[in-house]
Short mmCIF file of C-alpha atoms and ligand atoms in Angstrom, two decimals:
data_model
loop_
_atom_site.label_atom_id
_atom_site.label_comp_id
_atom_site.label_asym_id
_atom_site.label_seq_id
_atom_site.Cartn_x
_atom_site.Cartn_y
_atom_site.Cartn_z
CA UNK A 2 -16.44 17.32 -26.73
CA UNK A 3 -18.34 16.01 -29.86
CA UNK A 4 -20.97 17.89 -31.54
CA UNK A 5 -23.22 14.75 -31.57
CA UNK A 6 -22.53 13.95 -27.44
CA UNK A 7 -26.10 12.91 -26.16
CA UNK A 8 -27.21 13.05 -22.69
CA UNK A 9 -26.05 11.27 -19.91
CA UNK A 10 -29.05 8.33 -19.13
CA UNK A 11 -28.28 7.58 -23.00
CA UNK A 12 -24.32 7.95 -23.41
CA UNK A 13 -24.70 5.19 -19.90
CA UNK A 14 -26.96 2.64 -22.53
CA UNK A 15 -25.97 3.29 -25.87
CA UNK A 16 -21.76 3.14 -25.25
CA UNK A 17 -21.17 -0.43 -25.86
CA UNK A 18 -18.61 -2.53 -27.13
CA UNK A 19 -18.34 -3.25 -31.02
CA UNK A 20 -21.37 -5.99 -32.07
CA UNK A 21 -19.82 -9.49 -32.55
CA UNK A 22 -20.85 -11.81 -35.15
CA UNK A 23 -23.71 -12.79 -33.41
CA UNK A 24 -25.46 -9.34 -33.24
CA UNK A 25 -26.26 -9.71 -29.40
CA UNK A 26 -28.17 -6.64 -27.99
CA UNK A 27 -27.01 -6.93 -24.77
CA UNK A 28 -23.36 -6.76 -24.47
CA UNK A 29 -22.21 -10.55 -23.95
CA UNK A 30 -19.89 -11.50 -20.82
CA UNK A 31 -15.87 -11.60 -22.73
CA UNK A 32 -14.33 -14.31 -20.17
CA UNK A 33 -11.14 -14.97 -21.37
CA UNK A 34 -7.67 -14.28 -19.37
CA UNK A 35 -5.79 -13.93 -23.76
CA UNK A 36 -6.69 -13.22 -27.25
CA UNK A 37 -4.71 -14.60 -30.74
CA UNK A 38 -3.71 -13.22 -33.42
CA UNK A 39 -3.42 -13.60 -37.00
CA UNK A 40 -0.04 -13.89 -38.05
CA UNK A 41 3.53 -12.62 -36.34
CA UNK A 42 3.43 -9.36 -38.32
CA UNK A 43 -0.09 -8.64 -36.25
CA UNK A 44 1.63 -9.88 -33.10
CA UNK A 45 4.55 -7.76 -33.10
CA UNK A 46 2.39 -4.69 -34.15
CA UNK A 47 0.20 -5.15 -31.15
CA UNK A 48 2.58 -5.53 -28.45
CA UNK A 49 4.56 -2.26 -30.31
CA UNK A 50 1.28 -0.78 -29.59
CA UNK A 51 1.34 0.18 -33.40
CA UNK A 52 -2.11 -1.63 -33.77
CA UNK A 53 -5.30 -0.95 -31.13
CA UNK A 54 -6.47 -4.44 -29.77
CA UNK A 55 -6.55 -6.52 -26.46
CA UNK A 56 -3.65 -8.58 -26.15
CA UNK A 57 -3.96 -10.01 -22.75
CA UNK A 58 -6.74 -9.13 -20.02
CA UNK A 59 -4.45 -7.88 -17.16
CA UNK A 60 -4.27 -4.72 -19.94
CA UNK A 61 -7.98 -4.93 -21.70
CA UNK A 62 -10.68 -6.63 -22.47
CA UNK A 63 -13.65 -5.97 -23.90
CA UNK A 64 -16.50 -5.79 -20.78
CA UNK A 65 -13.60 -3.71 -19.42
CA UNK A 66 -13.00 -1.33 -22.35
CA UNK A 67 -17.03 -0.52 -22.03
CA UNK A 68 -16.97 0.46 -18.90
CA UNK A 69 -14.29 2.60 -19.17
CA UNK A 70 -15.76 4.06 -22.03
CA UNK A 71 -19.10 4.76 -20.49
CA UNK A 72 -17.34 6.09 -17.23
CA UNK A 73 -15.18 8.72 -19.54
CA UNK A 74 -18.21 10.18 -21.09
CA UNK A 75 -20.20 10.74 -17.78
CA UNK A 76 -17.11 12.37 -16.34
CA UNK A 77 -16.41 14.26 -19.30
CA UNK A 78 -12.53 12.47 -19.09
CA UNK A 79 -10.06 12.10 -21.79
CA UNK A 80 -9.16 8.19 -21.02
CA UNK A 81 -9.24 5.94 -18.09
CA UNK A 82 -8.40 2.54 -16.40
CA UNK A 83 -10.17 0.32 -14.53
CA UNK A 84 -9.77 -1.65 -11.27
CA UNK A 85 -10.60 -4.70 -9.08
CA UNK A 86 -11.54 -1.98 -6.08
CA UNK A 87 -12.09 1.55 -5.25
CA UNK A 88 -8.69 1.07 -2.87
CA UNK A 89 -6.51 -0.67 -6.36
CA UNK A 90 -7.65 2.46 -8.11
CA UNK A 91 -6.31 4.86 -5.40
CA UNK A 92 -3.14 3.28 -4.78
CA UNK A 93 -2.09 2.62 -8.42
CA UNK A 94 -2.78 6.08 -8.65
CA UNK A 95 -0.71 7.26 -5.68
CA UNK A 96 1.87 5.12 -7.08
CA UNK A 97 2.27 6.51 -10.28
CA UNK A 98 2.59 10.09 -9.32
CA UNK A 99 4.36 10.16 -6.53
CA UNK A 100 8.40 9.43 -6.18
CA UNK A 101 9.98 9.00 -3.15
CA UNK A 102 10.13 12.46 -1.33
CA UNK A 103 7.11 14.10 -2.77
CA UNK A 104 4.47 15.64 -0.46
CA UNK A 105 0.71 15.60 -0.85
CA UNK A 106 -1.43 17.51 0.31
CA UNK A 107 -5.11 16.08 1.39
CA UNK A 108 -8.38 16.87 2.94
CA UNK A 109 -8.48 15.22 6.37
CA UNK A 110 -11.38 13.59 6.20
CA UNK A 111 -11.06 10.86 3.71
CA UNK A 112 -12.24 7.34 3.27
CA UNK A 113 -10.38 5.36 5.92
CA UNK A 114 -8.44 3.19 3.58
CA UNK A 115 -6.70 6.13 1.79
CA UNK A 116 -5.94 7.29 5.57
CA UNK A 117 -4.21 4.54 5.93
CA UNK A 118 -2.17 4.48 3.11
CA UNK A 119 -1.12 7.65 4.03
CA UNK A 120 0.25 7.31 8.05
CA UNK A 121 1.20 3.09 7.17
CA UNK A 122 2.71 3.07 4.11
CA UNK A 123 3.63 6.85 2.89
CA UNK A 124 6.19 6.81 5.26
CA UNK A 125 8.09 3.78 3.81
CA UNK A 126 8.48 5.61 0.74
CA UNK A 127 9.46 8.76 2.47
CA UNK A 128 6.44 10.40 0.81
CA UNK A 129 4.96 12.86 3.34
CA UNK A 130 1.14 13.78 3.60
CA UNK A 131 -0.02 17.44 4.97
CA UNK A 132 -3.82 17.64 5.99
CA UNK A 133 -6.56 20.50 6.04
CA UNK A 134 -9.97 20.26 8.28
CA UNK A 135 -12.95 20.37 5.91
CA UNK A 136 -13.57 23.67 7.93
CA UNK A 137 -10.59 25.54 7.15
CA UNK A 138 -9.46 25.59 3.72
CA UNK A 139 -7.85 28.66 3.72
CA UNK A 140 -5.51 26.84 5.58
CA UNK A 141 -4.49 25.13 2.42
CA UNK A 142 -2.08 26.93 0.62
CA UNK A 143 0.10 27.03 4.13
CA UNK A 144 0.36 23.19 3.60
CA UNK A 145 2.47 23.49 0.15
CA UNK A 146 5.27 22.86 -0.26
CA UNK A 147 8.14 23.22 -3.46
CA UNK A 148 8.00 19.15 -3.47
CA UNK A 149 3.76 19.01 -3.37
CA UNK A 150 2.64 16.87 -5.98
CA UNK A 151 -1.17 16.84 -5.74
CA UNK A 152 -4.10 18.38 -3.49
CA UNK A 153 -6.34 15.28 -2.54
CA UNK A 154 -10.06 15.32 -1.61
CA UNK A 155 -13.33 14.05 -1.67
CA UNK A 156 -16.70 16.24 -1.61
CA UNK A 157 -19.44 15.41 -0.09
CA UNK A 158 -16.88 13.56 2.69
CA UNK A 159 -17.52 10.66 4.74
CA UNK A 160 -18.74 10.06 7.38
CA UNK A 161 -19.73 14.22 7.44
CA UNK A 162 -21.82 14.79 4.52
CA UNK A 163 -19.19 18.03 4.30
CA UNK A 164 -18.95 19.54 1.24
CA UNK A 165 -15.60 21.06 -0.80
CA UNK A 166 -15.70 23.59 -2.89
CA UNK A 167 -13.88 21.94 -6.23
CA UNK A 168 -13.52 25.14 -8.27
CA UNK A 169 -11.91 26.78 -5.11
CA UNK A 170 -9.53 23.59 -4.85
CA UNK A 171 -8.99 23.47 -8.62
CA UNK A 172 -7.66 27.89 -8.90
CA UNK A 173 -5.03 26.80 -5.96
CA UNK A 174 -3.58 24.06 -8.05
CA UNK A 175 -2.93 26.62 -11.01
CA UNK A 176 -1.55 28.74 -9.23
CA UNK A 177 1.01 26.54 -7.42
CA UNK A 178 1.06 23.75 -10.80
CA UNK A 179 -0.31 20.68 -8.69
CA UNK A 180 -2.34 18.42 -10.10
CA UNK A 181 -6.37 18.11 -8.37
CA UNK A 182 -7.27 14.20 -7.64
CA UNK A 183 -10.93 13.84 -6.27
CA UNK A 184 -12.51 11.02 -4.98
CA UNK A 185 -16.06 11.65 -6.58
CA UNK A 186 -17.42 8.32 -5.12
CA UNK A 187 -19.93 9.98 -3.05
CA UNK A 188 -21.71 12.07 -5.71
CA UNK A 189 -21.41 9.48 -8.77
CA UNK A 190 -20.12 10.96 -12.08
CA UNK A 191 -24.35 11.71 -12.42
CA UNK A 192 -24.53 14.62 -9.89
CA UNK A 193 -21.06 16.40 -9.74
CA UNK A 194 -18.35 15.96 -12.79
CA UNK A 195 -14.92 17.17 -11.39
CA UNK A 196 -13.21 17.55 -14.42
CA UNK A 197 -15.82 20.10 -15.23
CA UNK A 198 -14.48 22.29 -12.35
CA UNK A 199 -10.74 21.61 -12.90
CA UNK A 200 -9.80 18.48 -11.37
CA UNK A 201 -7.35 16.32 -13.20
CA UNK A 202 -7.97 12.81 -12.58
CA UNK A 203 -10.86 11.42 -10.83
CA UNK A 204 -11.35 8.29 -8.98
CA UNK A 205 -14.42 5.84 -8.21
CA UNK A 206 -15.36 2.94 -6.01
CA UNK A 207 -17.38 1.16 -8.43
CA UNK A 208 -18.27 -1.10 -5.64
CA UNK A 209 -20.53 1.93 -4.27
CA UNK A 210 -23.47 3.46 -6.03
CA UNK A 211 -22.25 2.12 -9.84
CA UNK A 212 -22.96 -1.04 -9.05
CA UNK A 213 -25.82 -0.12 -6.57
CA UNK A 214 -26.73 -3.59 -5.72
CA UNK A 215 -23.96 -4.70 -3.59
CA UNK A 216 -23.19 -7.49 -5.56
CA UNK A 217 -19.19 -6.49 -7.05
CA UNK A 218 -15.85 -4.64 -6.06
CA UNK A 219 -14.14 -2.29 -8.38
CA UNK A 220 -12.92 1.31 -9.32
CA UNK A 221 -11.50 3.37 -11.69
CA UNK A 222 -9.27 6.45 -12.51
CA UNK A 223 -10.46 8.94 -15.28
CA UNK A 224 -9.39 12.21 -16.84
CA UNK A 225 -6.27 13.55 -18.82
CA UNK A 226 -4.72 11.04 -21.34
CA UNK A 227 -1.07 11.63 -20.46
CA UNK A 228 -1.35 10.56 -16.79
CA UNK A 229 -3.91 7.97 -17.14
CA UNK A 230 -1.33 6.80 -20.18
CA UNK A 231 1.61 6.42 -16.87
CA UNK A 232 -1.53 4.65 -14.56
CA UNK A 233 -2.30 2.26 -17.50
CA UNK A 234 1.35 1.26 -17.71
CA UNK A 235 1.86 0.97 -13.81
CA UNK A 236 -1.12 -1.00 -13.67
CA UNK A 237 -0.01 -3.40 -16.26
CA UNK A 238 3.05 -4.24 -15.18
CA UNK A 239 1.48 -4.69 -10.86
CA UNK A 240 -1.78 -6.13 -12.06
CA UNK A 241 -4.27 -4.58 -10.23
CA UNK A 242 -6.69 -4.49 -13.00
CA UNK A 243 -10.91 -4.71 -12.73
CA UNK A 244 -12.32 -9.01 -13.89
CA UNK A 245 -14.47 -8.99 -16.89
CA UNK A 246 -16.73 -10.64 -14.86
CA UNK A 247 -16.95 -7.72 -12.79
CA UNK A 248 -16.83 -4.98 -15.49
CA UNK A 249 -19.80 -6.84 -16.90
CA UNK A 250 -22.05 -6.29 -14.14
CA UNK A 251 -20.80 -2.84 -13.62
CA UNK A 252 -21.54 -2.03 -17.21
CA UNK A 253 -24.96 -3.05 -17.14
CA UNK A 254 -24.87 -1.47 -13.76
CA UNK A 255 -24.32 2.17 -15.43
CA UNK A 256 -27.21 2.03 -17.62
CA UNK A 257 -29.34 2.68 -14.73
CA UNK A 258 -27.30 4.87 -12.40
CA UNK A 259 -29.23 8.08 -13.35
CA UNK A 260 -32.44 6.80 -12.49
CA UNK A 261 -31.28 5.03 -9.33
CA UNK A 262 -29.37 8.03 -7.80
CA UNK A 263 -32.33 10.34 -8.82
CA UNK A 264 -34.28 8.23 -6.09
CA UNK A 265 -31.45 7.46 -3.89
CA UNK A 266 -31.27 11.07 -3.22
CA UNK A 267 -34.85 11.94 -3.60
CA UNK A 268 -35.58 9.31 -0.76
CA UNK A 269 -32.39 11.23 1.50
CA UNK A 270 -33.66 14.43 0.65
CA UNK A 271 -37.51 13.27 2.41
CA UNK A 272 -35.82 11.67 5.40
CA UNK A 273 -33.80 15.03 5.69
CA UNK A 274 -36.61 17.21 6.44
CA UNK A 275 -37.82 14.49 8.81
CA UNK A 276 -35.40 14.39 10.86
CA UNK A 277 -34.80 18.23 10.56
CA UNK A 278 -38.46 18.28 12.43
CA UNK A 279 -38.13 15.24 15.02
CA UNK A 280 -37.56 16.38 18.43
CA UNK A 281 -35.18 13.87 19.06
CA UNK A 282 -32.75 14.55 16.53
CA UNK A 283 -30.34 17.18 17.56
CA UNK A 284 -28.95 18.02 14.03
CA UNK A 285 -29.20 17.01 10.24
CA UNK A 286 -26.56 17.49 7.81
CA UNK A 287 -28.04 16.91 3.99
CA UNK A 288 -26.02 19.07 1.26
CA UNK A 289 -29.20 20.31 -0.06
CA UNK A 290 -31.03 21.04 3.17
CA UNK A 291 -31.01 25.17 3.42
CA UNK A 292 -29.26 24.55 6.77
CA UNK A 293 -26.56 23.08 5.26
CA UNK A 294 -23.31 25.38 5.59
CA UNK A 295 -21.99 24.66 2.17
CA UNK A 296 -25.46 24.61 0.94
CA UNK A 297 -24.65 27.22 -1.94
CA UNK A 298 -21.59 24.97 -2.95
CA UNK A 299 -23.76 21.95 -3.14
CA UNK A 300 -25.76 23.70 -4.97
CA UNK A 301 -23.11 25.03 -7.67
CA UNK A 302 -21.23 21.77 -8.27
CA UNK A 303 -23.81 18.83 -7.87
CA UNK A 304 -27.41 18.32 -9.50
CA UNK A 305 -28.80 16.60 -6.54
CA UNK A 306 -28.35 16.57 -2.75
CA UNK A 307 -26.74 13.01 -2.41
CA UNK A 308 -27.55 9.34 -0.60
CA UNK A 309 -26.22 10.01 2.25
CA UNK A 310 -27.73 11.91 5.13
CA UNK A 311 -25.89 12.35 9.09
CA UNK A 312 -27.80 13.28 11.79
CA UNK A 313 -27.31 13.05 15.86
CA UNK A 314 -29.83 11.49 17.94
CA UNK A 315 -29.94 12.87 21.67
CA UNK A 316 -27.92 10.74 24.14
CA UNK A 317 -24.29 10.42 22.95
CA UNK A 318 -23.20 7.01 22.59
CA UNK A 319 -25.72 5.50 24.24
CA UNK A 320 -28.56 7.74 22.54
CA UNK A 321 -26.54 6.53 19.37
CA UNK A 322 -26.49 2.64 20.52
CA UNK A 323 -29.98 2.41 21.63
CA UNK A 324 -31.74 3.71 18.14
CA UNK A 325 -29.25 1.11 16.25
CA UNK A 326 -30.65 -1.62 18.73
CA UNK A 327 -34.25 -0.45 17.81
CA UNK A 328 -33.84 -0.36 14.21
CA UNK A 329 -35.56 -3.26 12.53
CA UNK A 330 -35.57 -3.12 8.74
CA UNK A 331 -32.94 -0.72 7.47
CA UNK A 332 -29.55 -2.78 7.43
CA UNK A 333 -26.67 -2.47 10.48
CA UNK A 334 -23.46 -2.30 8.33
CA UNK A 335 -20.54 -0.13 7.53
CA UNK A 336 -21.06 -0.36 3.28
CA UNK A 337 -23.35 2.16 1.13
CA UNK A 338 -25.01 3.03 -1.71
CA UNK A 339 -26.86 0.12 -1.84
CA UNK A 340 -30.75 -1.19 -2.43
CA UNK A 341 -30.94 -1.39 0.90
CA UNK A 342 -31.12 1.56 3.63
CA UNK A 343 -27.90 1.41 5.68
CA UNK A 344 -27.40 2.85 8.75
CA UNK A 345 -23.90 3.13 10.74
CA UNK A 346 -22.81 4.51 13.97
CA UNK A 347 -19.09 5.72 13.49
CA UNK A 348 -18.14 6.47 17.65
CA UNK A 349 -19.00 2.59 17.96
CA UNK A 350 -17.80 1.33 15.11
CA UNK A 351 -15.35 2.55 12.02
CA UNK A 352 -14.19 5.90 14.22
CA UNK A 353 -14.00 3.57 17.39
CA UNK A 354 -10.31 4.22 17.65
CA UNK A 355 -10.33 7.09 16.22
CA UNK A 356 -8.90 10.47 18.14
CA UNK A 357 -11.17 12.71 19.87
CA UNK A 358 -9.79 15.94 18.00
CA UNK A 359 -9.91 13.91 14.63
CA UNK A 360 -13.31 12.91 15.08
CA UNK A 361 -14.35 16.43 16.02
CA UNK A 362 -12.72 17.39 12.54
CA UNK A 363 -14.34 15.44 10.17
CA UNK A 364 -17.67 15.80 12.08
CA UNK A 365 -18.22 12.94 13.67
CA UNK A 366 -19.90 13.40 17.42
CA UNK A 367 -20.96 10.29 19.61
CA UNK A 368 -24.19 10.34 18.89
CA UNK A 369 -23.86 11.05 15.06
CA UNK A 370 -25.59 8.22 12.89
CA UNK A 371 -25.13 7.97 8.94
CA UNK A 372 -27.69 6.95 6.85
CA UNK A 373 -27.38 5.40 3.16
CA UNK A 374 -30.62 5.64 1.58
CA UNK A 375 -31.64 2.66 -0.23
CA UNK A 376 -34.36 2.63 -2.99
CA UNK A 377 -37.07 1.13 -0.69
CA UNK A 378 -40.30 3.22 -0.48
CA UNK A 379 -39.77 6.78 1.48
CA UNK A 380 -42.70 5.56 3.33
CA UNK A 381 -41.20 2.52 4.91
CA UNK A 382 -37.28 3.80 5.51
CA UNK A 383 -38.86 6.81 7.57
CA UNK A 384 -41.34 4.49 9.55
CA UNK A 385 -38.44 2.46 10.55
CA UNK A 386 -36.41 5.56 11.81
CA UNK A 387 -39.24 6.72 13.43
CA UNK A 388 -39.94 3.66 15.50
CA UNK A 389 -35.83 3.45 16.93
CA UNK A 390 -36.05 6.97 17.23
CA UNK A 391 -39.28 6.27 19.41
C1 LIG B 409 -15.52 2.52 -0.49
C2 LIG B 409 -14.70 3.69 -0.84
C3 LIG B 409 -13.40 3.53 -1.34
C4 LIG B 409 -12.75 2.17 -1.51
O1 LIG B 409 -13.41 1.39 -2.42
P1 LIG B 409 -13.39 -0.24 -2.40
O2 LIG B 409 -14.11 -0.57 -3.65
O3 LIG B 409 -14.06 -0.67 -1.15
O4 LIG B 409 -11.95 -0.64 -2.43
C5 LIG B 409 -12.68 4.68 -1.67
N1 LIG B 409 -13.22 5.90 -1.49
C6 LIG B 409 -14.45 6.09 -1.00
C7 LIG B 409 -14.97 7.46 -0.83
C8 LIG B 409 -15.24 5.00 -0.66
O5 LIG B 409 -16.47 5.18 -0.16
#
């Protein structure tokens, strides 16, 4: 790392692409799908990769080279590439490091997408997937095998606000030469930096708290230059690459992450301790609640708590149904990390089909709600939870 690296709020503003002739301040929007070139002798030394420029924007473009750039340097990464979702990044990922009969091993409690990828498609390839409950990770090194390519996870998970120890994940993989691929979607590159703890690539859903507003889709891989070198030349041959339109907005986006998650998660921590002292509430799961069980972990790897809070209101599924029915400002959907306060009920809704045994392991009990705190005043999100809880 540089001698002259500044902090993160700054490195998010100050990392922009190259001024143009008009000396804009504010980074201007680079729509265009191509880009010429001088003369054949430029040509050919571009495509030979002999010369550093965009050539065509399905490999880079300028909007997109920023955001990458500011993305590195909040991870700490070596290089990256960016995508039209969270989901493009994770599968053009998968797809460049695994051949046909590889293994993975993963955490089983990961974003439902990525699930699915690996009991709908894996299988096709005759790439096999191994899982470990969030609760039992000495479990893990039982689940290797000689053709394991990568240990998967994502800390704090989803729906469960459970958190993984990454440093613990991260000694395994040395020891058994696997590579560590974390979802840090959850967290945001601004309270937990993977790479910092060993993980060798790390992937985003842009369309989550980097862009914040719930306006654009996209994602991202980051971290060491050889493999994101192989992701880049997947990607540019499938085409699964992020719009400039989007990268734009994402860009600008960044330059106010810190600030935004610092009050995402103050607001989650104050609803926390709320709930923690509502009668109706059975239990709260916040990583930096003392009552947390990975509290000390949350505390080691991530500088704040988080957006997202679960708690169970008393009455199973109908207990769960009749506080969503009551709710009248915070917003009924299955997104997050958004303005707006979101509240879900998984048993009715995204874990509907899900399992009994595999809800019970990633924490999700009929009753369980999950709350994505917005950046409306404290005052207002707990008033409304008070009133369904009422
Ligand atoms: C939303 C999400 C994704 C997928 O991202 P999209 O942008 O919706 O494709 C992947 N991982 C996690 C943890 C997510 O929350």
């Amino acid at each position: 790392m540089s001698e002259n690296k500044k902090h993160f709020e700054t490195e998010a503003i100050r990392t922009q692409s190259e001024n143009t002739q008009f000396s804009e301040h504010s980074v201007p929007l680079y729509l265009t799908s191509g880009f010429v070139f001088e003369d054949s002798e430029e040509m050919r030394a571009s495509f030979a990769e002999e010369k550093q420029r965009d050539l065509y924007s399905r490999y880079s473009n300028p909007n997109v080279n920023e955001f990458v750039d500011k993305v590195c340097k909040m991870e700490g990464a070596e290089a990256g590439f960016a995508f039209a979702s969270g989901m493009a990044a994770v599968f053009s990922t998968f797809a460049t490091l695994l051949d046909a009969g590889d293994h993975v091993v993963s955490c089983s409690s990961v974003f439902g997408a990525t699930h699915g990828l690996f009991t709908k498609y894996f299988p096709k390839w005759n790439i096999e997937c191994s899982y470990f409950d969030i609760d039992k990770v000495e479990t893990i090194e039982s689940l290797i095998q000689p053709n394991t390519k990568f240990i998967y996870a994502e800390t704090p998970t989803n729906p469960g606000v459970d958190v993984l120890d990454l440093e613990f994940l991260s000694a395994i993989c040395k020891k058994h030469n696997l590579l560590l691929v974390i979802d840090n979607c959850f967290a945001t590159p601004y309270l937990q930096q993977p790479i910092k703890f060993g993980a060798d690539l790390v992937i985003h859903s842009a369309t989550k708290l980097m862009d914040g507003q719930g306006r654009v889709l996209g994602g991202v891989t980051v971290g060491k230059k050889e493999l994101i070198r192989e992701i880049y030349l997947f990607s540019r041959l499938t085409g699964p690459s992020m719009s400039p339109f989007n990268a734009w907005v994402l860009s600008k986006s960044l330059e106010t992450l810190a600030i935004r998650v610092e009050r995402h998660c103050e607001n989650a921590l104050k609803l926390a301790t709320f709930l923690e002292a509502h009668p109706k509430v059975t239990w709260v799961k916040y990583p930096f609640l003392k009552s947390h069980p990975k509290h000390d972990i949350a505390k080691k790897q991530m500088k704040m708590g988080g957006s997202i809070v679960a708690f169970e209101v008393e009455g199973g599924i109908a207990g769960g149904k009749a506080f969503f029915d009551s709710i009248k400002m915070c917003s009924l959907s299955a997104n997050l990390g958004d303005t707006r306060t979101i509240v879900t009920h998984p048993a009715s809704t995204t874990h509907a089909k899900v399992e009994a045994s595999v809800k019970a392991a990633a924490g999700i009990t009929d009753g369980m709600v999950r709350c994505s705190l917005g950046l409306e005043h404290i005052d207002d999100i707990i008033a409304d939870i008070e009133q369904a809880l009422a």
